[in-house]
Coordinates of C-alpha atoms and ligand atoms in Angstrom, one line a residue:
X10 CA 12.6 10.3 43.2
X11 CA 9.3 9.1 42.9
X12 CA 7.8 5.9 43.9
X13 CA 9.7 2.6 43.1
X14 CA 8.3 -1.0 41.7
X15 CA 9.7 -3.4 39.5
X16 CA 8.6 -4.6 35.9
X17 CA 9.7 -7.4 34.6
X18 CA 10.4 -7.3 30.5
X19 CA 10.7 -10.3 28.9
X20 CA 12.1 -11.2 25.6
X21 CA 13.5 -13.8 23.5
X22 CA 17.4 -13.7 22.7
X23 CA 19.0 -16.5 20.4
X24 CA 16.6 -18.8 21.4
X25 CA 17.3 -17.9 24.9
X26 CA 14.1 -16.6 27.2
X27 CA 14.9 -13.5 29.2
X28 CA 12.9 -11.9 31.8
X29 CA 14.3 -8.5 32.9
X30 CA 13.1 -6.9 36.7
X31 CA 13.4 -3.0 35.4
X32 CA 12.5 -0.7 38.3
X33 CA 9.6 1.7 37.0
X34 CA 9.6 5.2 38.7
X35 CA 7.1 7.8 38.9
X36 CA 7.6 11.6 39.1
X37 CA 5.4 14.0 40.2
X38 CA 3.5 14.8 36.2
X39 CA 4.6 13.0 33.1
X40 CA 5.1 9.6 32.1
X41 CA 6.8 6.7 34.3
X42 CA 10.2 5.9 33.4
X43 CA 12.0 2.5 33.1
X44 CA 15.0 2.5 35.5
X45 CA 17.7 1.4 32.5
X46 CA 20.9 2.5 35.0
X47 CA 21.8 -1.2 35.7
X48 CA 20.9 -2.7 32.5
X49 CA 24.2 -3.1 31.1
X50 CA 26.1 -4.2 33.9
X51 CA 23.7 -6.5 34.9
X52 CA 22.1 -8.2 32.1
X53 CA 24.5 -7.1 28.8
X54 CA 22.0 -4.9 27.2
X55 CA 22.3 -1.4 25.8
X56 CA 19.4 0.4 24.9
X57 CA 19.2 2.4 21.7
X58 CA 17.8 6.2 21.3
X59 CA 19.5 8.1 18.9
X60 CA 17.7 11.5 19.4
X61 CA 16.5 10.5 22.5
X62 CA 12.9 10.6 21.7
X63 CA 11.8 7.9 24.7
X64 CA 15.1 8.7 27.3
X65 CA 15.2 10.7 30.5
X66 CA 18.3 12.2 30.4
X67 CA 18.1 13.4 34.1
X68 CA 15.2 13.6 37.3
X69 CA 14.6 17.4 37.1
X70 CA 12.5 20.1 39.8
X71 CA 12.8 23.1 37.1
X72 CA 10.8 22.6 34.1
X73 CA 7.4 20.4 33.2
X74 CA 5.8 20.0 29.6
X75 CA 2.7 18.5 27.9
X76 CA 3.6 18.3 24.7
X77 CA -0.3 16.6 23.8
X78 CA -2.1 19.2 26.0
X79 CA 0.2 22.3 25.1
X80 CA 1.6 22.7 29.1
X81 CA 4.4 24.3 29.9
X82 CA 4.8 25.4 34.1
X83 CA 8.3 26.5 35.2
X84 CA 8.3 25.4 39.1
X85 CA 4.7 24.7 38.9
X86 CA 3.4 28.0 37.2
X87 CA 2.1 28.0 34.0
X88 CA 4.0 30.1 31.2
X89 CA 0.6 31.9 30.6
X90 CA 0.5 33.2 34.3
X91 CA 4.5 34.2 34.1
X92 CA 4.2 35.9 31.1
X93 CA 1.3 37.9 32.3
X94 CA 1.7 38.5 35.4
X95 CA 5.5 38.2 36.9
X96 CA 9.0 39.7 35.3
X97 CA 12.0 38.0 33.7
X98 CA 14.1 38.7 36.7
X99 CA 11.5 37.1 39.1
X100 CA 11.4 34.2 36.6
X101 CA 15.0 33.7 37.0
X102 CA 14.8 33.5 40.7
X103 CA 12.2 31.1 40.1
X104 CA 14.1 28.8 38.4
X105 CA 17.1 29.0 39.9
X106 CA 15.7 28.6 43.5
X107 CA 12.7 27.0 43.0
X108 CA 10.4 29.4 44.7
X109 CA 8.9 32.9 43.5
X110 CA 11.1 35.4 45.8
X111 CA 9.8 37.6 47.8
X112 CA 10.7 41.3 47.8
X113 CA 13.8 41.6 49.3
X114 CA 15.1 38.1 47.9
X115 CA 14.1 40.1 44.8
X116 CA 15.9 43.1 45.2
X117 CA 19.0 41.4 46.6
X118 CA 19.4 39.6 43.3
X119 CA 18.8 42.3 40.8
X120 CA 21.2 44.1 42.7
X121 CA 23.7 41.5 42.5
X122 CA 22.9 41.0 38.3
X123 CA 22.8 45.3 38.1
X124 CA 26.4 44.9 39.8
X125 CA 27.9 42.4 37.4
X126 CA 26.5 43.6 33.8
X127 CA 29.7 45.2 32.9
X128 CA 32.7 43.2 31.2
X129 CA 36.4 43.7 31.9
X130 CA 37.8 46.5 29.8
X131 CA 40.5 43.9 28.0
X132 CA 37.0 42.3 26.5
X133 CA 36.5 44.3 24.6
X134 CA 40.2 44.4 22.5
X135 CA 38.0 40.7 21.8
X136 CA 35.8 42.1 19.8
X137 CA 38.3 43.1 17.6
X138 CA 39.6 40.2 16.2
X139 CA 36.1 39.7 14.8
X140 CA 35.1 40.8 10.8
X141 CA 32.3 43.4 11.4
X142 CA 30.4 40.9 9.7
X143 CA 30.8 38.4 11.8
X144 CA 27.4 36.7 12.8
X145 CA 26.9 38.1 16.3
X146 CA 26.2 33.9 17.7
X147 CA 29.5 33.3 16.1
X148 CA 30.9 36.5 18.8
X149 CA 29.1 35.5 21.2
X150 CA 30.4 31.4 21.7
X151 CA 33.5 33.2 21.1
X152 CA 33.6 35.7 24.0
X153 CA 31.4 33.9 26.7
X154 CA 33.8 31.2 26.1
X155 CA 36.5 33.4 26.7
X156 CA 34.9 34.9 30.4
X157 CA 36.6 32.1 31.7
X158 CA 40.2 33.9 30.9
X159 CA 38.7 36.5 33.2
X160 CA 37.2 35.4 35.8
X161 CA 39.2 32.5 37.8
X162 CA 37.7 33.4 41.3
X163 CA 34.6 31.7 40.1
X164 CA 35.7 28.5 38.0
X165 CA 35.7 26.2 41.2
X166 CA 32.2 24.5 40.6
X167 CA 32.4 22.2 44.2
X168 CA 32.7 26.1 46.1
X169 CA 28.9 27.0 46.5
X170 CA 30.1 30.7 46.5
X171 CA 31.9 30.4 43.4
X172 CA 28.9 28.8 41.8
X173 CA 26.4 31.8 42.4
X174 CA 29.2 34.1 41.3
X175 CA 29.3 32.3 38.2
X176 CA 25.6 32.2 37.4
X177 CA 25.4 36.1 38.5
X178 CA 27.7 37.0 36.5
X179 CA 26.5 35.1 33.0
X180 CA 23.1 36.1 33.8
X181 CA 24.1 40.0 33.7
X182 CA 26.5 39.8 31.1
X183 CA 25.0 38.6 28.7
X184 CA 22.6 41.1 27.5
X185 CA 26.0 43.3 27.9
X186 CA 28.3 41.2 25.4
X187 CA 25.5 40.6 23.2
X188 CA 24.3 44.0 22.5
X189 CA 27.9 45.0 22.1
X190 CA 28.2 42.1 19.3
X191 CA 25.5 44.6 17.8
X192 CA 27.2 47.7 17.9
X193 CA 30.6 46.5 16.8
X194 CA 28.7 44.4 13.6
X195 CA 26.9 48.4 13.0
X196 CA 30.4 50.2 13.4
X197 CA 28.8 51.7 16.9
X198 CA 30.4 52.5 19.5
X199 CA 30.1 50.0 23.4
X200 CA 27.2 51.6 25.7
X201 CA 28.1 50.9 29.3
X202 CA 25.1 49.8 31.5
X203 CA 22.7 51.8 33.4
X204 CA 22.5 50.7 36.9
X205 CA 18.9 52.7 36.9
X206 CA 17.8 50.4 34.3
X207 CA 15.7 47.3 34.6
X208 CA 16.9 43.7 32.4
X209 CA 15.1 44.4 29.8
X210 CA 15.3 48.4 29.3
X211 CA 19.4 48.1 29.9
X212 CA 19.1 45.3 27.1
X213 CA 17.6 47.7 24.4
X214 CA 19.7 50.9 26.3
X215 CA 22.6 49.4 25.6
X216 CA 21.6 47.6 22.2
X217 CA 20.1 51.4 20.6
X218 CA 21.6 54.7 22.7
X219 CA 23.9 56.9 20.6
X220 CA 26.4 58.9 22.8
X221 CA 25.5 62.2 20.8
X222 CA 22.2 62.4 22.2
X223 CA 19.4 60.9 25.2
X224 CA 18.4 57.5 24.8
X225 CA 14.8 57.0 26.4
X226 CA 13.7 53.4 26.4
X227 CA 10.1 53.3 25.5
X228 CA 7.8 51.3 28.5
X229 CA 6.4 49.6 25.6
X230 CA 9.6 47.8 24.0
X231 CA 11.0 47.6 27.5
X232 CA 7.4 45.3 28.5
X233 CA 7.7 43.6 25.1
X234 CA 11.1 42.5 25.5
X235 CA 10.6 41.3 29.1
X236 CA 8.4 39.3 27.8
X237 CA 10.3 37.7 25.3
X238 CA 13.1 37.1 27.8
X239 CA 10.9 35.0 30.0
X240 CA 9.2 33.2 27.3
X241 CA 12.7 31.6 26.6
X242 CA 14.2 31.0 29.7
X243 CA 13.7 27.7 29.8
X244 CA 12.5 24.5 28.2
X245 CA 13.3 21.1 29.8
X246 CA 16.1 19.2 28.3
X247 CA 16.1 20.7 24.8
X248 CA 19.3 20.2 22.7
X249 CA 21.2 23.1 24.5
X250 CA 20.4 22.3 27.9
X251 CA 21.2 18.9 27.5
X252 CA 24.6 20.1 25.6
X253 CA 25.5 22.5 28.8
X254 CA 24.7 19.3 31.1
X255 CA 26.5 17.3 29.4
X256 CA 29.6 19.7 28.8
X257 CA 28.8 20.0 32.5
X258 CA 29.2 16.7 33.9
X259 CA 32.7 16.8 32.7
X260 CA 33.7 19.5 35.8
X261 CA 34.4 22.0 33.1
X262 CA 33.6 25.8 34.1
X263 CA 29.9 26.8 33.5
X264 CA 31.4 29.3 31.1
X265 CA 32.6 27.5 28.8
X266 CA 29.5 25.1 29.0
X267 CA 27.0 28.1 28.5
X268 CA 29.5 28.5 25.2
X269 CA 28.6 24.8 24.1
X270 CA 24.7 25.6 24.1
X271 CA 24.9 28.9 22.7
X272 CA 26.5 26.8 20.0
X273 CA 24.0 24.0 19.9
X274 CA 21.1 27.0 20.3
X275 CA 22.6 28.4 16.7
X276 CA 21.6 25.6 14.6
X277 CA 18.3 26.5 12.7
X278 CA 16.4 23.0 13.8
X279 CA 16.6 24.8 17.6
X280 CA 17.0 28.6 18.6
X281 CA 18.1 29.5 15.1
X282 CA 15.1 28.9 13.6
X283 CA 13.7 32.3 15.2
X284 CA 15.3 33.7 12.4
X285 CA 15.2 31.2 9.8
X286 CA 11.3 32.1 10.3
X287 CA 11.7 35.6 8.9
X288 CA 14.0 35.2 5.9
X289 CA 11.3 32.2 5.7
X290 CA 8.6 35.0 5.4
X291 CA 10.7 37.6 3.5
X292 CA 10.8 34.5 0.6
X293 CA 7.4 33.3 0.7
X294 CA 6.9 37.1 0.4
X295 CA 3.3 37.2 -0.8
X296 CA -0.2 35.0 0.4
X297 CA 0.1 34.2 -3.5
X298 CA 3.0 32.2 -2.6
X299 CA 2.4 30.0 0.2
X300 CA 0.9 27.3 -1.1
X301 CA 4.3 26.7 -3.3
X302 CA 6.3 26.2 0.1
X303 CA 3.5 24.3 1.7
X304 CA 4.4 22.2 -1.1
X305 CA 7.7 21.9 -1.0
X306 CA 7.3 21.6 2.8
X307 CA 5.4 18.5 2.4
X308 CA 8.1 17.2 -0.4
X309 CA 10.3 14.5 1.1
X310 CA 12.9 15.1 -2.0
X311 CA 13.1 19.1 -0.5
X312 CA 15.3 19.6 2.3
X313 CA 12.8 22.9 3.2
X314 CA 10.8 22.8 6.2
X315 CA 8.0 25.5 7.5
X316 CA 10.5 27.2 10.1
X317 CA 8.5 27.8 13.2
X318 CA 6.6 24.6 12.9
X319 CA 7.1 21.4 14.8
X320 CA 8.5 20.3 17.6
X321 CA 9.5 17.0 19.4
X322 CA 7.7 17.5 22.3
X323 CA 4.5 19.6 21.4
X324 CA 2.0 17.6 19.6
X325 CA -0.1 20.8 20.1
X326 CA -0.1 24.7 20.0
X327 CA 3.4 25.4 21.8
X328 CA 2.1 27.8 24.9
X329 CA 4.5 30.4 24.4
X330 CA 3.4 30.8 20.8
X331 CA -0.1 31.1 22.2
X332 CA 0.9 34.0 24.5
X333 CA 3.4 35.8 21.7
X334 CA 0.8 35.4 19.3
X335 CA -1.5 37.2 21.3
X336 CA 1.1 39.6 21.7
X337 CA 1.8 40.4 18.5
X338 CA -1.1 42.5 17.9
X339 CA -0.7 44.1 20.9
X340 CA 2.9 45.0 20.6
X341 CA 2.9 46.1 17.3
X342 CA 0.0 48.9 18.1
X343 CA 1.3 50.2 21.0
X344 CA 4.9 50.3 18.8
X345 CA 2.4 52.5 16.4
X346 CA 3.2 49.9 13.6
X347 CA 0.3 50.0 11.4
X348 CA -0.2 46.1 9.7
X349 CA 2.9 44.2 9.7
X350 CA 2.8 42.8 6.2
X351 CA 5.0 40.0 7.6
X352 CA 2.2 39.1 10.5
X353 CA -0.3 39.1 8.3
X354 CA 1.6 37.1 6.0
X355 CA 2.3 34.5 8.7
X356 CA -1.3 34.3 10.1
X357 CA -2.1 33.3 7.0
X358 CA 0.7 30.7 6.9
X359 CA -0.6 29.6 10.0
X360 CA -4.2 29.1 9.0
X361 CA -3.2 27.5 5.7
X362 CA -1.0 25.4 7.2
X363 CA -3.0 24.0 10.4
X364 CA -5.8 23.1 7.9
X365 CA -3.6 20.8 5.5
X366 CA -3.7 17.4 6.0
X367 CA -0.1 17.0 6.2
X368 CA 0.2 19.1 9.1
X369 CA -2.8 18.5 11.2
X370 CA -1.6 14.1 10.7
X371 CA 2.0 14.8 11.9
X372 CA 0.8 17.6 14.2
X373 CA 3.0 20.3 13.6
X374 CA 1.8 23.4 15.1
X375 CA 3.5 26.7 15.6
X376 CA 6.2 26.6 18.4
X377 CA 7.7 29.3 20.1
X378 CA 10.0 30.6 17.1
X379 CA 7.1 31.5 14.6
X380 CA 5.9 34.4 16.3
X381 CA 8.6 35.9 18.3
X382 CA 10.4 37.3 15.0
X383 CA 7.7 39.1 14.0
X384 CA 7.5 40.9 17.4
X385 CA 11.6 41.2 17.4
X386 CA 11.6 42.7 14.5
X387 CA 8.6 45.8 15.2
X388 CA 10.9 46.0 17.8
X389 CA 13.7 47.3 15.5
X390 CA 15.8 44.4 16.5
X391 CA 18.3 43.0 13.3
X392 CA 17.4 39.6 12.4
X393 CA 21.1 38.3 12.9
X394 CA 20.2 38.7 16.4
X395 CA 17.1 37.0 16.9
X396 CA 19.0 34.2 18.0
X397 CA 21.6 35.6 20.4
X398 CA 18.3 36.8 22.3
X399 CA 17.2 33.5 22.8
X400 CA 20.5 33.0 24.5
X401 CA 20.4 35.9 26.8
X402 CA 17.3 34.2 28.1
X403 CA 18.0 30.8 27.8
X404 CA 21.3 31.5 29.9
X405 CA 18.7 31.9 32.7
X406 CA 17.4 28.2 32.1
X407 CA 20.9 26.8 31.4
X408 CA 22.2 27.8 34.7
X409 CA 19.2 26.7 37.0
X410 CA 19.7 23.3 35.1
X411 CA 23.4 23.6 35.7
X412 CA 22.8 24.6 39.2
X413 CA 20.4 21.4 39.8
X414 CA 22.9 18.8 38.2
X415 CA 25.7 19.9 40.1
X416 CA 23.8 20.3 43.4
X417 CA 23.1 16.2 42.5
X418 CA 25.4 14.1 45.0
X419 CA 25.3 11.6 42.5
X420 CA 25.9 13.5 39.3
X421 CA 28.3 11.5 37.0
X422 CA 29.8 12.1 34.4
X423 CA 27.7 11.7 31.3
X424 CA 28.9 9.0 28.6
X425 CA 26.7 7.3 26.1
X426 CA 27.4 3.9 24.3
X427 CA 26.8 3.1 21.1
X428 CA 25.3 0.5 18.4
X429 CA 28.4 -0.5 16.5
X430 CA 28.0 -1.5 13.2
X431 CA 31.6 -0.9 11.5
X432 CA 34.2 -3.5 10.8
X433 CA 35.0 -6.9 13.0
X434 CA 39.1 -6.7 13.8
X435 CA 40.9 -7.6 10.7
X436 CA 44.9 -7.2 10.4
X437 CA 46.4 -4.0 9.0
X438 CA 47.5 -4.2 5.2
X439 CA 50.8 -2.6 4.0
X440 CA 49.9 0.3 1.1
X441 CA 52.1 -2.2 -1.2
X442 CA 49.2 -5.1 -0.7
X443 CA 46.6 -2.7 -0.6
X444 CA 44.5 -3.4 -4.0
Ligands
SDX514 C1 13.0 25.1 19.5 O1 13.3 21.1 22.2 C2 12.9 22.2 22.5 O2 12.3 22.4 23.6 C3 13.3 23.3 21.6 C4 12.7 24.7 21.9 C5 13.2 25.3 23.2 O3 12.6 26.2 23.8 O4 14.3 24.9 23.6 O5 11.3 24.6 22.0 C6 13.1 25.7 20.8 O6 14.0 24.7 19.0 C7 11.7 25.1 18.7 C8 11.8 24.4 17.4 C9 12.4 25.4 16.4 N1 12.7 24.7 15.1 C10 12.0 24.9 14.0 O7 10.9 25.6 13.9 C11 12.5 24.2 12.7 C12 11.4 23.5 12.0 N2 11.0 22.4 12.7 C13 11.6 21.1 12.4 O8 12.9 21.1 12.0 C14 11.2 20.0 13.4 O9 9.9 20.1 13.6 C15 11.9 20.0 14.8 C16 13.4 20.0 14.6 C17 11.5 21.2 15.6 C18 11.4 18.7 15.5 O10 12.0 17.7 14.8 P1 11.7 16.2 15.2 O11 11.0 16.0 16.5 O12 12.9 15.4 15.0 O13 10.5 15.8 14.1 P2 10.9 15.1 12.8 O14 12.0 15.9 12.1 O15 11.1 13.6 13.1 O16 9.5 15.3 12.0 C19 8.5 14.4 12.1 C20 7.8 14.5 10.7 C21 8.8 14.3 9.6 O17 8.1 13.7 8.5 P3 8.3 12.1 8.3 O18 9.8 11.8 8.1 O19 7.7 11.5 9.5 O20 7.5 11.8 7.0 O21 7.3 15.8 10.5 C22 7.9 16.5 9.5 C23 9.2 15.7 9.2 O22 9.6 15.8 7.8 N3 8.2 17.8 9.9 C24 8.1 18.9 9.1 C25 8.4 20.0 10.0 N4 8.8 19.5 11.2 C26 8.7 18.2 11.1 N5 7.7 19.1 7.8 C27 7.7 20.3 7.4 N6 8.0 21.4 8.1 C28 8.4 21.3 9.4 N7 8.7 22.4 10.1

């Protein structure tokens, strides 16, 4: 924890003076925080922050953002250098130990997640009980939930063991039970892994090979999606990281805490908004158009927002979107697409929408879910499972902050108070007094 002083913060009450001595921390980057942890029981006080716009939820090694200078390092590194330069299974070392591996520490882990991506056979009788229509998030809370049926040698989260079991085995099945979410929604049959396969290529292997013929993954999807995957590993405390600590600080199994923040993810104000973005695009549908859903964007009586834009924490371009817009054009030519009506479409959004004065005063920029659509689906990837991507990676960041909260000697469990506002205690009425 960094360095220690107290504040004091004074205040009238009733008529009463109050002068508070609040600790005042430092990390390493970011702001100071006021140490609140004593507040209640010493001096009565709550404090209030509904969305948690102004709360540290946790002291944290993993993640660090800027949100006013667009900065986003995992472990120190910058996104921008990850993205270029490293590989999403090296990121997930990174975050989970805190340290870029070397080879061998390398190897030995993607040969423990190559050795876990397949699922017990009985899964899959799962799938079954699901409409083929089912949305594929809507599988996959269902059955990651579930992996904690299966797998009861690794549930015990004080046995260090146990724990890496755990995190190996969500880490490599994931890609595994979501692209079979895909195939049973298409009427496909299950492609086992490929052990000769990297992340990424045994992703799209088993999302697109059909058992009648060869299924070669293309070096240029197989790059693309990599990148993708690291791009969304993690993000500080976001709504689904927090929901899988807090899920976690009850003891229950990381299982069925991954299964609370793939929940959380789903809504479209967070990881669903990946693909809110393109059936955004496919109804703006024409430049002609965008001005009317700037419009309505701006219109406090419309419940419409510009999907893609905004975010609580980057008051500037989000980095990611920076690197994925880059990638865009690149992707889609080496894919051979020819123009993407839909990225044109949305770099004109973009411009229009960075030079209103609506968005430049509330600073809504493009965030990490405006562009990755576009490059998910060149990639031949169904819209319905935009979403349960950004899962598979964020899996990786979920369990690194898992892994750090329950390494925490002084984790507690984590219960919040409240503001109450509702009734004083009045006496129960009979229904024959009731007016
Ligand atoms: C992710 O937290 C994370 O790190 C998340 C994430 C991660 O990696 O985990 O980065 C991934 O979830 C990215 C965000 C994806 N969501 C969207 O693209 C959905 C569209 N964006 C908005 O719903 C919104 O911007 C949020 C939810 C992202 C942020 O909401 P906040 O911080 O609560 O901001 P707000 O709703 O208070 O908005 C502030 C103002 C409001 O206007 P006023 O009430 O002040 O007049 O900005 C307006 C909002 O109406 N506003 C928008 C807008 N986003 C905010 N207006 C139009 N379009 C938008 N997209």
């Amino acid at each position: 924890m960094g360095s220690e002083k107290s504040v004091p913060v004074t205040f009238t009450d009733a008529g009463e003076h109050k002068s508070i001595d609040l600790p005042l921390m430092e990390g390493v980057l970011g702001p100071k925080v006021l140490d609140v942890r004593k507040l209640y029981a010493d001096h009565g006080y709550f404090t209030y922050d509904p969305s948690f716009s102004s709360t540290a939820s946790c002291e944290s090694k993993i993640t660090f953002i800027d949100g006013d200078e667009g900065i986003l390092l995992h472990r120190g590194y910058p996104i921008q250098q990850l993205a270029a330069q490293s590989d999403f299974m090296e990121v997930a070392c990174l975050l989970l130990h805190g340290e870029l591996p070397t080879a061998r520490e390398k190897e030995d882990f993607v040969n423990s997640i190559t050795h876990h991506t397949m699922v017990h056979e009985q899964l899959i009788h799962f799938y079954r009980g699901f409409r083929r229509d089912a949305h594929p998030m809507a599988i996959m809370v269902g059955v990651v939930g579930a992996l904690s049926a299966f797998y009861h040698d690794s549930l015990d989260i004080n046995d260090p063991n146990q724990r890496e079991i755990a995190v190996h085995r969500m880490i490599a099945k994931m890609p595994t039970i979501a692209a079979m979410a895909y195939r049973y929604s298409i009427g496909m049959p299950f492609n086992y892994p490929q052990n000769h396969l990297s992340y990424a290529a045994n992703f799209l292997y088993m999302m697109f090979a059909m058992p009648t013929e060869p299924y070669r993954v293309s070096p240029v999807m197989e790059k693309a999606m990599d990148r993708i995957f690291i791009l969304h590993a993690d993000h500080e405390q976001n709504a689904s990281t927090s929901t899988v600590r807090l899920a976690s600080s009850s003891g229950a199994n990381p299982f069925a805490c991954v299964a609370a923040g793939i929940a959380c993810l789903w809504g479209p104000a967070h990881g669903g908004a990946n693909e809110a973005v393109l059936n955004m695009l496919k109804e703006i549908g024409s430049v002609e158009r965008i001005p009317e859903f700037i419009a309505r964007a701006k219109n406090k009586d419309d419940p419409f927002r510009l999907m893609g834009f905004g975010h609580r924490v980057y008051k500037n371009y989000d980095p990611r979107a920076s690197v994925l817009r880059e990638s865009c054009y690149e992707i889609l030519k080496e894919l051979g697409h020819g123009a993407e009506p839909l990225l044109d479409l949305a770099l004109e959004l973009e411009k229009i929408a960075l030079h209103d004065p609506y968005f430049i005063e509330k600073k809504l920029f493009p965030n990490v879910d405006f562009y990755s659509g576009i490059i998910l689906k060149a990639m031949g990837i169904p819209i319905s499972m935009f979403t349960v991507l950004f899962a598979v990676s964020r899996t990786v960041g979920w369990l690194s902050q898992w892994k750090e909260m329950i390494d925490d000697p002084h984790m507690r469990i984590g219960r919040p108070r409240q503001l109450y506002t509702g009734h004083a205690q009045r006496d129960y009425v009979p229904a024959s007094k009731r007016p």
